[in-house]
Amino acid sequence: MTASTPMKLASHAAPAPPSFGVEAVRADFPILDQKIHGHPLAFLDNAASSQRPRAVIDEIARFDSNDYANIHRGVHELSQRATKAYEDARDKVQRFINARSRKEIILVRGTTEAINLVASSFGRPALHLGDEVVLTTMEHHSNIVPWQMVCRERGAVLRVVEINDRGELDLDHLEKLLGPRTKLLTLVHVSNALGTINPAKEIVAMAHARGIPVLLDGAQAVPHMRIDVQDLDCDFYAFSSHKMFGPTGVGVLYGKEKLLDTMPPYQGGGDMISVVTFEKTFYNALPAKFEAGTPNITGVVGLGAAIDYLEQLDWDGAMAHEYELLRYGTERLAEIPEVTMVGTAAAKASVMSFLIEGIHPHDVGTILDRHGVAVRAGHHCAQPVMQRFAIPATTRASLAFYNNRDDVDALVRAVRDTIEVFK
Ligand code: PLP
């Protein structure tokens, strides 16, 4: 499965049973093997942050115990080892998303920082009075607020693509909004609140036909499908390590080299310069130009370990397993008359967002926790989605490949119990 061929949830016909060995994979994630309030943990909050396999935990401990030092400028052995580990991780990211060059991989704090970097270094110089940035109703706040800030500063405006009642983008509306004043189209690849997989490749082609560059927020896509940035042909792609089984505090901005080359640095400081005098500073070449200051060295090494882990996984099997679980969970929840799903797109990944009639999602989340079921309740940093559906919040269960039917059954049982409690 590539970025251009996302999994579909269109039909409820049972696909071939997956051969993926989920129990062996679960054993790689030590945190899953515990009881919460006397129940086996059913960890269904993966869209917020996924868990790390032993391989990542161990590699972080090994690196910190043996090789840690500051990177890039040290002549001593530890600094050289740490620099190699850090730069090796960049190479792993490049291969993982099939970027053309390692210069196109900017290591940042997360998706939020990646988007802020583009808003600041691409958006600020590109936007002028009356220019437009097109985004969609289903964006995470981190792909709204940076654009609002830079648009306000530059006198530019946001144009917002509508979504339908299933939580799918209105592609006709999107096409209409792409005009001569559009300086960027920025949109989520997979929605964290709805699970919708947007047809990113088709949308990028639509924008490029009008000469408009595209940023994809891939925070929720990278853990659920193969990403090939050359195939997508997007200009920028942003994602976070902690949602793809790596540590927090690390993320990636992919950018096409020809764009990154023309953009000014995001922050000033160490490492992003080649020569500094009080009269003039010469910036470093890519990717260092965008990496000012001491980065999250251990975190980046941990991201590299997460990619190693994912590369050895039966990825197609894992994705088929996860898809089958999403189909199963969606069907089981739909059997409960009090439950309404929010987000029923034909193409979905991971997310089951729902409402229970007469019970606030926060109460649902709290009671589910008493059953050992970890979900998220709230607006999921996507308040415009809640406004679109005229609801304050949803309860969101989100899957990863290490979830199994027991997890989903525990969720469904706990939802039924919650309904009983409130009767
Ligand atoms: N975009 C999407 C779609 C997300 O789901 C998230 C986090 O939930 C973000 C952006 C922000 O990611 P981070 O907090 O890792 O920067």
Tab-separated table of C-alpha atoms and ligand atoms in Angstrom:
chain	number	residue	atom	x	y	z
A	1	MET	CA	0.000	0.000	0.000
A	2	THR	CA	1.486	3.363	-0.978
A	3	ALA	CA	0.492	6.897	-0.165
A	4	SER	CA	-1.498	7.001	-3.361
A	5	THR	CA	-3.456	3.844	-2.600
A	6	PRO	CA	-4.841	4.215	0.910
A	7	MET	CA	-6.848	1.470	2.507
A	8	LYS	CA	-10.587	1.756	1.962
A	9	LEU	CA	-13.379	1.167	4.409
A	10	ALA	CA	-15.970	1.289	1.680
A	11	SER	CA	-17.509	-2.152	1.985
A	12	HIS	CA	-18.262	-4.251	5.004
A	13	ALA	CA	-17.551	-7.431	3.068
A	14	ALA	CA	-14.989	-9.340	5.155
A	15	PRO	CA	-11.510	-9.177	3.611
A	16	ALA	CA	-9.204	-12.197	3.764
A	17	PRO	CA	-8.255	-12.813	7.411
A	18	PRO	CA	-4.929	-11.136	8.083
A	19	SER	CA	-1.980	-13.389	8.730
A	20	PHE	CA	-0.203	-10.720	10.751
A	21	GLY	CA	1.156	-12.083	14.042
A	22	VAL	CA	-0.257	-9.431	16.342
A	23	GLU	CA	0.473	-11.302	19.580
A	24	ALA	CA	4.195	-11.534	18.778
A	25	VAL	CA	4.207	-7.838	17.909
A	26	ARG	CA	2.415	-6.953	21.163
A	27	ALA	CA	5.239	-8.635	23.050
A	28	ASP	CA	7.564	-5.996	21.562
A	29	PHE	CA	5.644	-3.273	23.448
A	30	PRO	CA	6.237	-3.850	27.174
A	31	ILE	CA	3.788	-1.169	28.308
A	32	LEU	CA	0.831	-3.053	26.857
A	33	ASP	CA	1.252	-5.925	29.307
A	34	GLN	CA	-0.364	-4.426	32.392
A	35	LYS	CA	-3.651	-4.052	34.188
A	36	ILE	CA	-5.408	-0.728	34.688
A	37	HIS	CA	-8.016	-0.649	37.465
A	38	GLY	CA	-7.914	-4.451	37.478
A	39	HIS	CA	-8.527	-4.832	33.733
A	40	PRO	CA	-6.045	-5.637	30.980
A	41	LEU	CA	-4.978	-2.380	29.353
A	42	ALA	CA	-6.710	-1.702	26.039
A	43	PHE	CA	-4.622	1.167	24.711
A	44	LEU	CA	-6.760	2.956	22.135
A	45	ASP	CA	-5.275	6.452	22.317
A	46	ASN	CA	-2.720	5.993	19.560
A	47	ALA	CA	-3.708	9.096	17.612
A	48	ALA	CA	-2.572	11.186	20.587
A	49	SER	CA	0.699	9.293	20.999
A	50	SER	CA	1.636	5.723	20.194
A	51	GLN	CA	3.673	3.410	22.414
A	52	ARG	CA	7.340	2.529	21.826
A	53	PRO	CA	8.682	-0.935	21.185
A	54	ARG	CA	11.433	-2.396	23.362
A	55	ALA	CA	13.850	-1.839	20.452
A	56	VAL	CA	13.372	1.940	20.736
A	57	ILE	CA	13.490	1.986	24.537
A	58	ASP	CA	16.692	-0.085	24.511
A	59	GLU	CA	18.387	1.901	21.775
A	60	ILE	CA	17.760	5.152	23.655
A	61	ALA	CA	19.251	3.647	26.830
A	62	ARG	CA	22.201	2.190	24.874
A	63	PHE	CA	22.927	5.488	23.119
A	64	ASP	CA	22.665	7.524	26.318
A	65	SER	CA	24.824	4.993	28.197
A	66	ASN	CA	27.569	4.707	25.569
A	67	ASP	CA	27.609	7.317	22.829
A	68	TYR	CA	25.939	10.521	23.993
A	69	ALA	CA	27.664	13.873	23.437
A	70	ASN	CA	26.806	17.071	21.603
A	71	ILE	CA	26.992	16.689	17.845
A	72	HIS	CA	28.612	18.216	14.755
A	73	ARG	CA	31.476	20.258	16.149
A	74	GLY	CA	33.222	17.854	18.467
A	75	VAL	CA	36.505	16.246	17.501
A	76	HIS	CA	36.370	13.676	20.263
A	77	GLU	CA	35.198	10.109	19.841
A	78	LEU	CA	31.845	10.431	21.616
A	79	SER	CA	30.860	13.513	19.631
A	80	GLN	CA	31.723	11.715	16.429
A	81	ARG	CA	29.713	8.656	17.416
A	82	ALA	CA	26.744	10.813	18.413
A	83	THR	CA	26.985	12.828	15.177
A	84	LYS	CA	27.036	9.635	13.144
A	85	ALA	CA	24.000	8.233	14.986
A	86	TYR	CA	22.109	11.521	14.504
A	87	GLU	CA	22.937	11.799	10.810
A	88	ASP	CA	22.266	8.085	10.249
A	89	ALA	CA	18.765	8.710	11.605
A	90	ARG	CA	18.294	11.436	9.005
A	91	ASP	CA	19.256	8.939	6.296
A	92	LYS	CA	16.725	6.476	7.714
A	93	VAL	CA	13.988	9.115	7.539
A	94	GLN	CA	14.976	9.938	3.973
A	95	ARG	CA	14.680	6.294	2.910
A	96	PHE	CA	11.505	5.752	4.950
A	97	ILE	CA	9.571	8.461	3.098
A	98	ASN	CA	11.558	8.104	-0.138
A	99	ALA	CA	12.828	11.683	-0.243
A	100	ARG	CA	15.201	12.433	-3.095
A	101	SER	CA	17.920	13.852	-0.856
A	102	ARG	CA	18.922	13.899	2.810
A	103	LYS	CA	19.083	17.702	2.483
A	104	GLU	CA	15.290	17.626	2.278
A	105	ILE	CA	14.940	16.173	5.792
A	106	ILE	CA	14.767	18.864	8.460
A	107	LEU	CA	14.718	17.477	11.994
A	108	VAL	CA	12.427	19.502	14.228
A	109	ARG	CA	10.423	19.118	17.454
A	110	GLY	CA	7.306	17.732	15.835
A	111	THR	CA	4.565	18.375	13.314
A	112	THR	CA	3.681	21.631	15.045
A	113	GLU	CA	7.169	23.034	14.678
A	114	ALA	CA	7.424	21.761	11.099
A	115	ILE	CA	4.267	23.659	10.117
A	116	ASN	CA	5.371	26.781	11.995
A	117	LEU	CA	8.670	26.599	10.127
A	118	VAL	CA	6.869	26.581	6.767
A	119	ALA	CA	4.488	29.349	7.859
A	120	SER	CA	7.412	31.494	8.942
A	121	SER	CA	10.054	30.780	6.300
A	122	PHE	CA	7.847	30.075	3.282
A	123	GLY	CA	4.587	31.827	4.194
A	124	ARG	CA	5.874	35.138	5.498
A	125	PRO	CA	7.912	36.065	2.384
A	126	ALA	CA	5.358	34.620	-0.046
A	127	LEU	CA	2.210	36.243	1.336
A	128	HIS	CA	1.150	39.792	0.516
A	129	LEU	CA	-1.996	41.851	0.974
A	130	GLY	CA	-5.003	39.929	-0.360
A	131	ASP	CA	-3.144	36.658	-0.932
A	132	GLU	CA	-4.757	33.426	0.178
A	133	VAL	CA	-3.823	30.242	2.035
A	134	VAL	CA	-6.251	27.395	1.408
A	135	LEU	CA	-6.795	24.822	4.152
A	136	THR	CA	-9.661	22.566	5.180
A	137	THR	CA	-12.315	22.284	7.876
A	138	MET	CA	-10.681	19.127	9.196
A	139	GLU	CA	-7.297	20.610	10.132
A	140	HIS	CA	-5.653	20.133	13.510
A	141	HIS	CA	-5.161	23.472	15.272
A	142	SER	CA	-1.462	23.240	14.506
A	143	ASN	CA	-2.286	23.566	10.807
A	144	ILE	CA	-4.651	26.490	11.382
A	145	VAL	CA	-3.173	28.827	13.956
A	146	PRO	CA	0.309	29.322	12.385
A	147	TRP	CA	-1.425	30.283	9.131
A	148	GLN	CA	-3.824	32.611	10.897
A	149	MET	CA	-0.872	34.315	12.566
A	150	VAL	CA	1.157	34.791	9.401
A	151	CYS	CA	-1.924	35.802	7.353
A	152	ARG	CA	-2.845	38.439	9.919
A	153	GLU	CA	0.685	39.798	9.819
A	154	ARG	CA	0.838	39.886	6.016
A	155	GLY	CA	-2.741	40.979	5.264
A	156	ALA	CA	-3.509	37.630	3.645
A	157	VAL	CA	-6.640	35.534	4.174
A	158	LEU	CA	-7.501	31.910	4.913
A	159	ARG	CA	-9.923	30.071	2.618
A	160	VAL	CA	-11.476	26.957	4.103
A	161	VAL	CA	-12.535	23.864	2.147
A	162	GLU	CA	-15.816	22.345	3.330
A	163	ILE	CA	-16.398	18.746	4.327
A	164	ASN	CA	-19.529	16.646	3.882
A	165	ASP	CA	-21.552	14.835	6.551
A	166	ARG	CA	-19.304	11.762	6.300
A	167	GLY	CA	-16.267	13.917	7.013
A	168	GLU	CA	-14.884	13.844	3.485
A	169	LEU	CA	-13.414	16.827	1.693
A	170	ASP	CA	-15.584	18.554	-0.872
A	171	LEU	CA	-13.128	18.333	-3.746
A	172	ASP	CA	-15.232	20.569	-6.007
A	173	HIS	CA	-15.107	23.260	-3.355
A	174	LEU	CA	-11.374	22.739	-2.970
A	175	GLU	CA	-10.878	23.183	-6.706
A	176	LYS	CA	-12.989	26.356	-6.690
A	177	LEU	CA	-10.914	27.861	-3.891
A	178	LEU	CA	-7.619	27.361	-5.706
A	179	GLY	CA	-7.210	30.681	-7.475
A	180	PRO	CA	-4.601	33.166	-8.663
A	181	ARG	CA	-4.212	34.574	-5.113
A	182	THR	CA	-3.572	31.138	-3.551
A	183	LYS	CA	0.018	30.987	-2.350
A	184	LEU	CA	-0.253	27.609	-0.596
A	185	LEU	CA	-2.643	24.726	-0.070
A	186	THR	CA	-2.110	23.110	3.306
A	187	LEU	CA	-4.081	20.098	4.470
A	188	VAL	CA	-4.121	17.085	6.657
A	189	HIS	CA	-3.316	13.743	4.998
A	190	VAL	CA	-5.302	11.746	7.591
A	191	SER	CA	-7.673	13.543	9.971
A	192	ASN	CA	-7.000	12.962	13.658
A	193	ALA	CA	-10.606	13.729	14.632
A	194	LEU	CA	-12.403	11.780	11.894
A	195	GLY	CA	-9.903	9.285	10.499
A	196	THR	CA	-10.597	10.444	6.932
A	197	ILE	CA	-7.805	9.671	4.479
A	198	ASN	CA	-7.650	12.511	2.002
A	199	PRO	CA	-6.753	11.703	-1.624
A	200	ALA	CA	-3.494	13.550	-1.215
A	201	LYS	CA	-1.859	12.666	-4.515
A	202	GLU	CA	-4.898	13.752	-6.516
A	203	ILE	CA	-5.159	16.984	-4.518
A	204	VAL	CA	-1.458	17.780	-4.962
A	205	ALA	CA	-1.857	17.313	-8.730
A	206	MET	CA	-4.913	19.603	-8.703
A	207	ALA	CA	-2.937	22.342	-6.929
A	208	HIS	CA	0.194	21.893	-9.015
A	209	ALA	CA	-1.843	22.255	-12.199
A	210	ARG	CA	-2.406	25.834	-10.988
A	211	GLY	CA	1.192	26.326	-9.837
A	212	ILE	CA	0.232	26.161	-6.148
A	213	PRO	CA	2.568	24.399	-3.687
A	214	VAL	CA	1.136	21.949	-1.137
A	215	LEU	CA	1.962	21.172	2.482
A	216	LEU	CA	0.660	17.870	3.823
A	217	ASP	CA	0.240	17.372	7.564
A	218	GLY	CA	1.152	13.701	7.800
A	219	ALA	CA	1.055	13.336	11.601
A	220	GLN	CA	-1.710	10.729	11.432
A	221	ALA	CA	-0.755	9.212	8.089
A	222	VAL	CA	2.799	8.040	8.719
A	223	PRO	CA	1.789	5.412	11.343
A	224	HIS	CA	-0.884	3.928	9.063
A	225	MET	CA	0.353	3.853	5.486
A	226	ARG	CA	3.522	3.893	3.453
A	227	ILE	CA	4.510	7.437	2.611
A	228	ASP	CA	6.364	8.167	-0.577
A	229	VAL	CA	6.882	11.903	-0.863
A	230	GLN	CA	8.114	11.639	-4.448
A	231	ASP	CA	5.010	9.709	-5.432
A	232	LEU	CA	2.787	12.220	-3.618
A	233	ASP	CA	4.829	15.026	-5.193
A	234	CYS	CA	3.933	17.293	-2.232
A	235	ASP	CA	6.173	20.270	-1.577
A	236	PHE	CA	6.239	19.861	2.206
A	237	TYR	CA	5.349	16.937	4.458
A	238	ALA	CA	5.260	17.202	8.271
A	239	PHE	CA	5.114	14.436	10.888
A	240	SER	CA	5.934	13.571	14.510
A	241	SER	CA	8.062	10.769	15.904
A	242	HIS	CA	5.820	10.161	18.930
A	243	LYS	CA	2.882	9.136	16.751
A	244	MET	CA	5.007	6.592	14.865
A	245	PHE	CA	6.348	4.568	17.803
A	246	GLY	CA	9.310	6.855	18.479
A	247	PRO	CA	10.056	9.328	21.290
A	248	THR	CA	8.436	12.713	21.893
A	249	GLY	CA	10.080	16.019	21.068
A	250	VAL	CA	11.179	15.018	17.567
A	251	GLY	CA	9.576	15.425	14.191
A	252	VAL	CA	10.328	15.894	10.544
A	253	LEU	CA	9.771	18.526	7.947
A	254	TYR	CA	10.309	17.184	4.466
A	255	GLY	CA	10.629	19.951	1.887
A	256	LYS	CA	11.602	19.932	-1.751
A	257	GLU	CA	15.184	21.086	-1.970
A	258	LYS	CA	14.472	23.793	-4.533
A	259	LEU	CA	11.952	25.389	-2.149
A	260	LEU	CA	14.003	24.973	1.025
A	261	ASP	CA	16.955	26.534	-0.769
A	262	THR	CA	15.042	29.733	-1.422
A	263	MET	CA	13.594	30.020	2.094
A	264	PRO	CA	15.249	32.078	4.846
A	265	PRO	CA	16.215	30.321	8.090
A	266	TYR	CA	13.483	29.787	10.656
A	267	GLN	CA	15.609	30.506	13.717
A	268	GLY	CA	19.086	31.911	14.206
A	269	GLY	CA	21.746	30.300	16.354
A	270	GLY	CA	24.454	27.693	16.407
A	271	ASP	CA	24.789	25.094	13.637
A	272	MET	CA	22.693	27.004	11.087
A	273	ILE	CA	25.569	29.302	10.134
A	274	SER	CA	28.853	28.919	8.304
A	275	VAL	CA	30.446	32.302	9.131
A	276	VAL	CA	29.300	34.934	11.636
A	277	THR	CA	30.614	38.469	11.917
A	278	PHE	CA	28.807	41.462	13.381
A	279	GLU	CA	28.493	42.815	9.850
A	280	LYS	CA	27.137	39.725	8.132
A	281	THR	CA	26.301	36.083	8.696
A	282	PHE	CA	26.514	33.362	6.085
A	283	TYR	CA	23.999	30.582	6.553
A	284	ASN	CA	24.854	26.929	6.484
A	285	ALA	CA	23.775	24.674	3.634
A	286	LEU	CA	20.710	22.439	3.869
A	287	PRO	CA	19.600	20.816	6.083
A	288	ALA	CA	21.625	22.587	8.824
A	289	LYS	CA	20.236	25.991	7.749
A	290	PHE	CA	16.959	25.059	9.447
A	291	GLU	CA	18.373	23.352	12.529
A	292	ALA	CA	19.533	26.104	14.889
A	293	GLY	CA	20.864	25.134	18.306
A	294	THR	CA	21.421	21.788	19.973
A	295	PRO	CA	18.687	19.449	18.794
A	296	ASN	CA	16.990	16.554	20.573
A	297	ILE	CA	19.915	14.261	19.838
A	298	THR	CA	18.719	11.229	21.774
A	299	GLY	CA	15.196	11.701	20.444
A	300	VAL	CA	16.417	11.679	16.858
A	301	VAL	CA	18.387	8.490	17.519
A	302	GLY	CA	15.186	7.026	18.994
A	303	LEU	CA	13.260	8.024	15.864
A	304	GLY	CA	15.884	6.178	13.823
A	305	ALA	CA	15.330	3.101	15.990
A	306	ALA	CA	11.555	3.372	15.476
A	307	ILE	CA	12.089	3.424	11.722
A	308	ASP	CA	14.377	0.365	11.978
A	309	TYR	CA	11.596	-1.361	13.910
A	310	LEU	CA	8.952	-0.447	11.331
A	311	GLU	CA	11.196	-1.527	8.459
A	312	GLN	CA	11.506	-5.059	9.833
A	313	LEU	CA	7.765	-5.335	10.439
A	314	ASP	CA	5.450	-7.090	8.013
A	315	TRP	CA	4.055	-3.696	7.117
A	316	ASP	CA	1.435	-4.841	4.631
A	317	GLY	CA	0.282	-7.472	7.121
A	318	ALA	CA	0.211	-4.880	9.890
A	319	MET	CA	-1.869	-2.494	7.818
A	320	ALA	CA	-4.287	-5.234	6.736
A	321	HIS	CA	-4.659	-6.255	10.385
A	322	GLU	CA	-5.290	-2.667	11.483
A	323	TYR	CA	-7.799	-2.102	8.711
A	324	GLU	CA	-9.649	-5.276	9.630
A	325	LEU	CA	-9.753	-4.145	13.272
A	326	LEU	CA	-11.122	-0.756	12.243
A	327	ARG	CA	-13.828	-2.449	10.203
A	328	TYR	CA	-14.627	-4.820	13.078
A	329	GLY	CA	-14.718	-2.073	15.722
A	330	THR	CA	-16.816	0.233	13.545
A	331	GLU	CA	-19.354	-2.540	12.974
A	332	ARG	CA	-19.497	-3.558	16.632
A	333	LEU	CA	-20.023	0.048	17.774
A	334	ALA	CA	-22.657	0.578	15.089
A	335	GLU	CA	-24.662	-2.297	16.603
A	336	ILE	CA	-25.250	-0.166	19.712
A	337	PRO	CA	-28.332	2.000	19.097
A	338	GLU	CA	-27.165	4.830	21.405
A	339	VAL	CA	-23.864	5.216	19.505
A	340	THR	CA	-23.393	7.600	16.573
A	341	MET	CA	-20.132	7.545	14.661
A	342	VAL	CA	-18.636	10.917	13.723
A	343	GLY	CA	-16.573	10.471	10.580
A	344	THR	CA	-17.765	7.754	8.253
A	345	ALA	CA	-15.614	8.475	5.201
A	346	ALA	CA	-15.174	5.754	2.606
A	347	ALA	CA	-11.407	5.898	3.102
A	348	LYS	CA	-10.434	5.870	6.776
A	349	ALA	CA	-7.522	4.980	9.023
A	350	SER	CA	-7.332	4.107	12.697
A	351	VAL	CA	-9.937	6.431	14.199
A	352	MET	CA	-13.358	5.632	15.652
A	353	SER	CA	-14.847	8.899	16.888
A	354	PHE	CA	-18.296	8.561	18.385
A	355	LEU	CA	-21.049	10.012	20.539
A	356	ILE	CA	-23.243	8.209	23.035
A	357	GLU	CA	-26.716	9.671	23.260
A	358	GLY	CA	-27.195	11.666	26.465
A	359	ILE	CA	-23.681	11.106	27.870
A	360	HIS	CA	-20.890	13.660	27.642
A	361	PRO	CA	-17.711	12.305	25.988
A	362	HIS	CA	-15.647	13.253	29.056
A	363	ASP	CA	-17.858	11.041	31.214
A	364	VAL	CA	-17.521	8.276	28.629
A	365	GLY	CA	-13.738	8.584	28.671
A	366	THR	CA	-13.633	8.459	32.466
A	367	ILE	CA	-15.830	5.367	32.711
A	368	LEU	CA	-13.942	3.625	29.903
A	369	ASP	CA	-10.733	4.218	31.846
A	370	ARG	CA	-12.260	2.361	34.836
A	371	HIS	CA	-12.551	-0.587	32.424
A	372	GLY	CA	-8.883	-0.322	31.442
A	373	VAL	CA	-9.769	1.237	28.076
A	374	ALA	CA	-7.639	4.285	27.218
A	375	VAL	CA	-9.360	6.622	24.767
A	376	ARG	CA	-9.451	10.380	24.295
A	377	ALA	CA	-12.457	12.612	24.834
A	378	GLY	CA	-12.631	16.202	23.689
A	379	HIS	CA	-12.306	18.296	20.568
A	380	HIS	CA	-9.014	16.623	19.591
A	381	CYS	CA	-7.446	20.018	18.751
A	382	ALA	CA	-9.838	20.211	15.822
A	383	GLN	CA	-12.547	22.582	17.024
A	384	PRO	CA	-13.702	23.506	13.500
A	385	VAL	CA	-14.595	19.825	12.987
A	386	MET	CA	-16.715	19.923	16.134
A	387	GLN	CA	-18.328	23.159	14.943
A	388	ARG	CA	-19.068	21.553	11.555
A	389	PHE	CA	-20.934	18.714	13.255
A	390	ALA	CA	-22.416	21.058	15.913
A	391	ILE	CA	-21.058	18.972	18.780
A	392	PRO	CA	-18.794	19.960	21.672
A	393	ALA	CA	-16.599	16.872	21.626
A	394	THR	CA	-16.365	13.187	20.740
A	395	THR	CA	-14.958	10.076	22.346
A	396	ARG	CA	-12.146	8.836	20.121
A	397	ALA	CA	-10.695	5.351	20.050
A	398	SER	CA	-7.670	5.151	17.756
A	399	LEU	CA	-5.888	1.997	16.678
A	400	ALA	CA	-2.324	0.978	16.046
A	401	PHE	CA	-1.125	-2.280	14.506
A	402	TYR	CA	-0.464	-3.738	17.986
A	403	ASN	CA	-4.109	-3.573	18.982
A	404	ASN	CA	-6.106	-6.775	18.845
A	405	ARG	CA	-9.723	-7.887	18.935
A	406	ASP	CA	-9.584	-8.107	22.730
A	407	ASP	CA	-8.906	-4.367	22.844
A	408	VAL	CA	-11.864	-3.624	20.599
A	409	ASP	CA	-14.121	-6.046	22.478
A	410	ALA	CA	-13.112	-4.347	25.748
A	411	LEU	CA	-14.046	-0.986	24.211
A	412	VAL	CA	-17.438	-2.215	23.059
A	413	ARG	CA	-18.155	-3.879	26.426
A	414	ALA	CA	-17.154	-0.722	28.282
A	415	VAL	CA	-19.349	1.433	26.030
A	416	ARG	CA	-22.322	-0.853	26.740
A	417	ASP	CA	-21.579	-0.684	30.478
A	418	THR	CA	-21.372	3.118	30.320
A	419	ILE	CA	-24.814	3.238	28.746
A	420	GLU	CA	-26.135	0.974	31.523
A	421	VAL	CA	-24.614	3.227	34.225
A	422	PHE	CA	-26.440	6.266	32.823
A	423	LYS	CA	-29.820	4.523	32.391
B	1	PLP	N1	-1.538	17.343	13.014
B	1	PLP	C1	-2.314	16.307	13.333
B	1	PLP	C2	-3.246	15.750	12.301
B	1	PLP	C3	-2.265	15.766	14.605
B	1	PLP	O1	-3.053	14.736	14.926
B	1	PLP	C4	-1.370	16.320	15.539
B	1	PLP	C5	-1.330	15.812	16.923
B	1	PLP	O2	-2.284	15.245	17.413
B	1	PLP	C6	-0.575	17.387	15.152
B	1	PLP	C7	-0.682	17.875	13.874
B	1	PLP	C8	0.410	18.013	16.090
B	1	PLP	O3	1.424	17.113	16.360
B	1	PLP	P1	2.523	17.421	17.483
B	1	PLP	O4	1.762	17.742	18.734
B	1	PLP	O5	3.288	16.154	17.569
B	1	PLP	O6	3.330	18.563	16.995
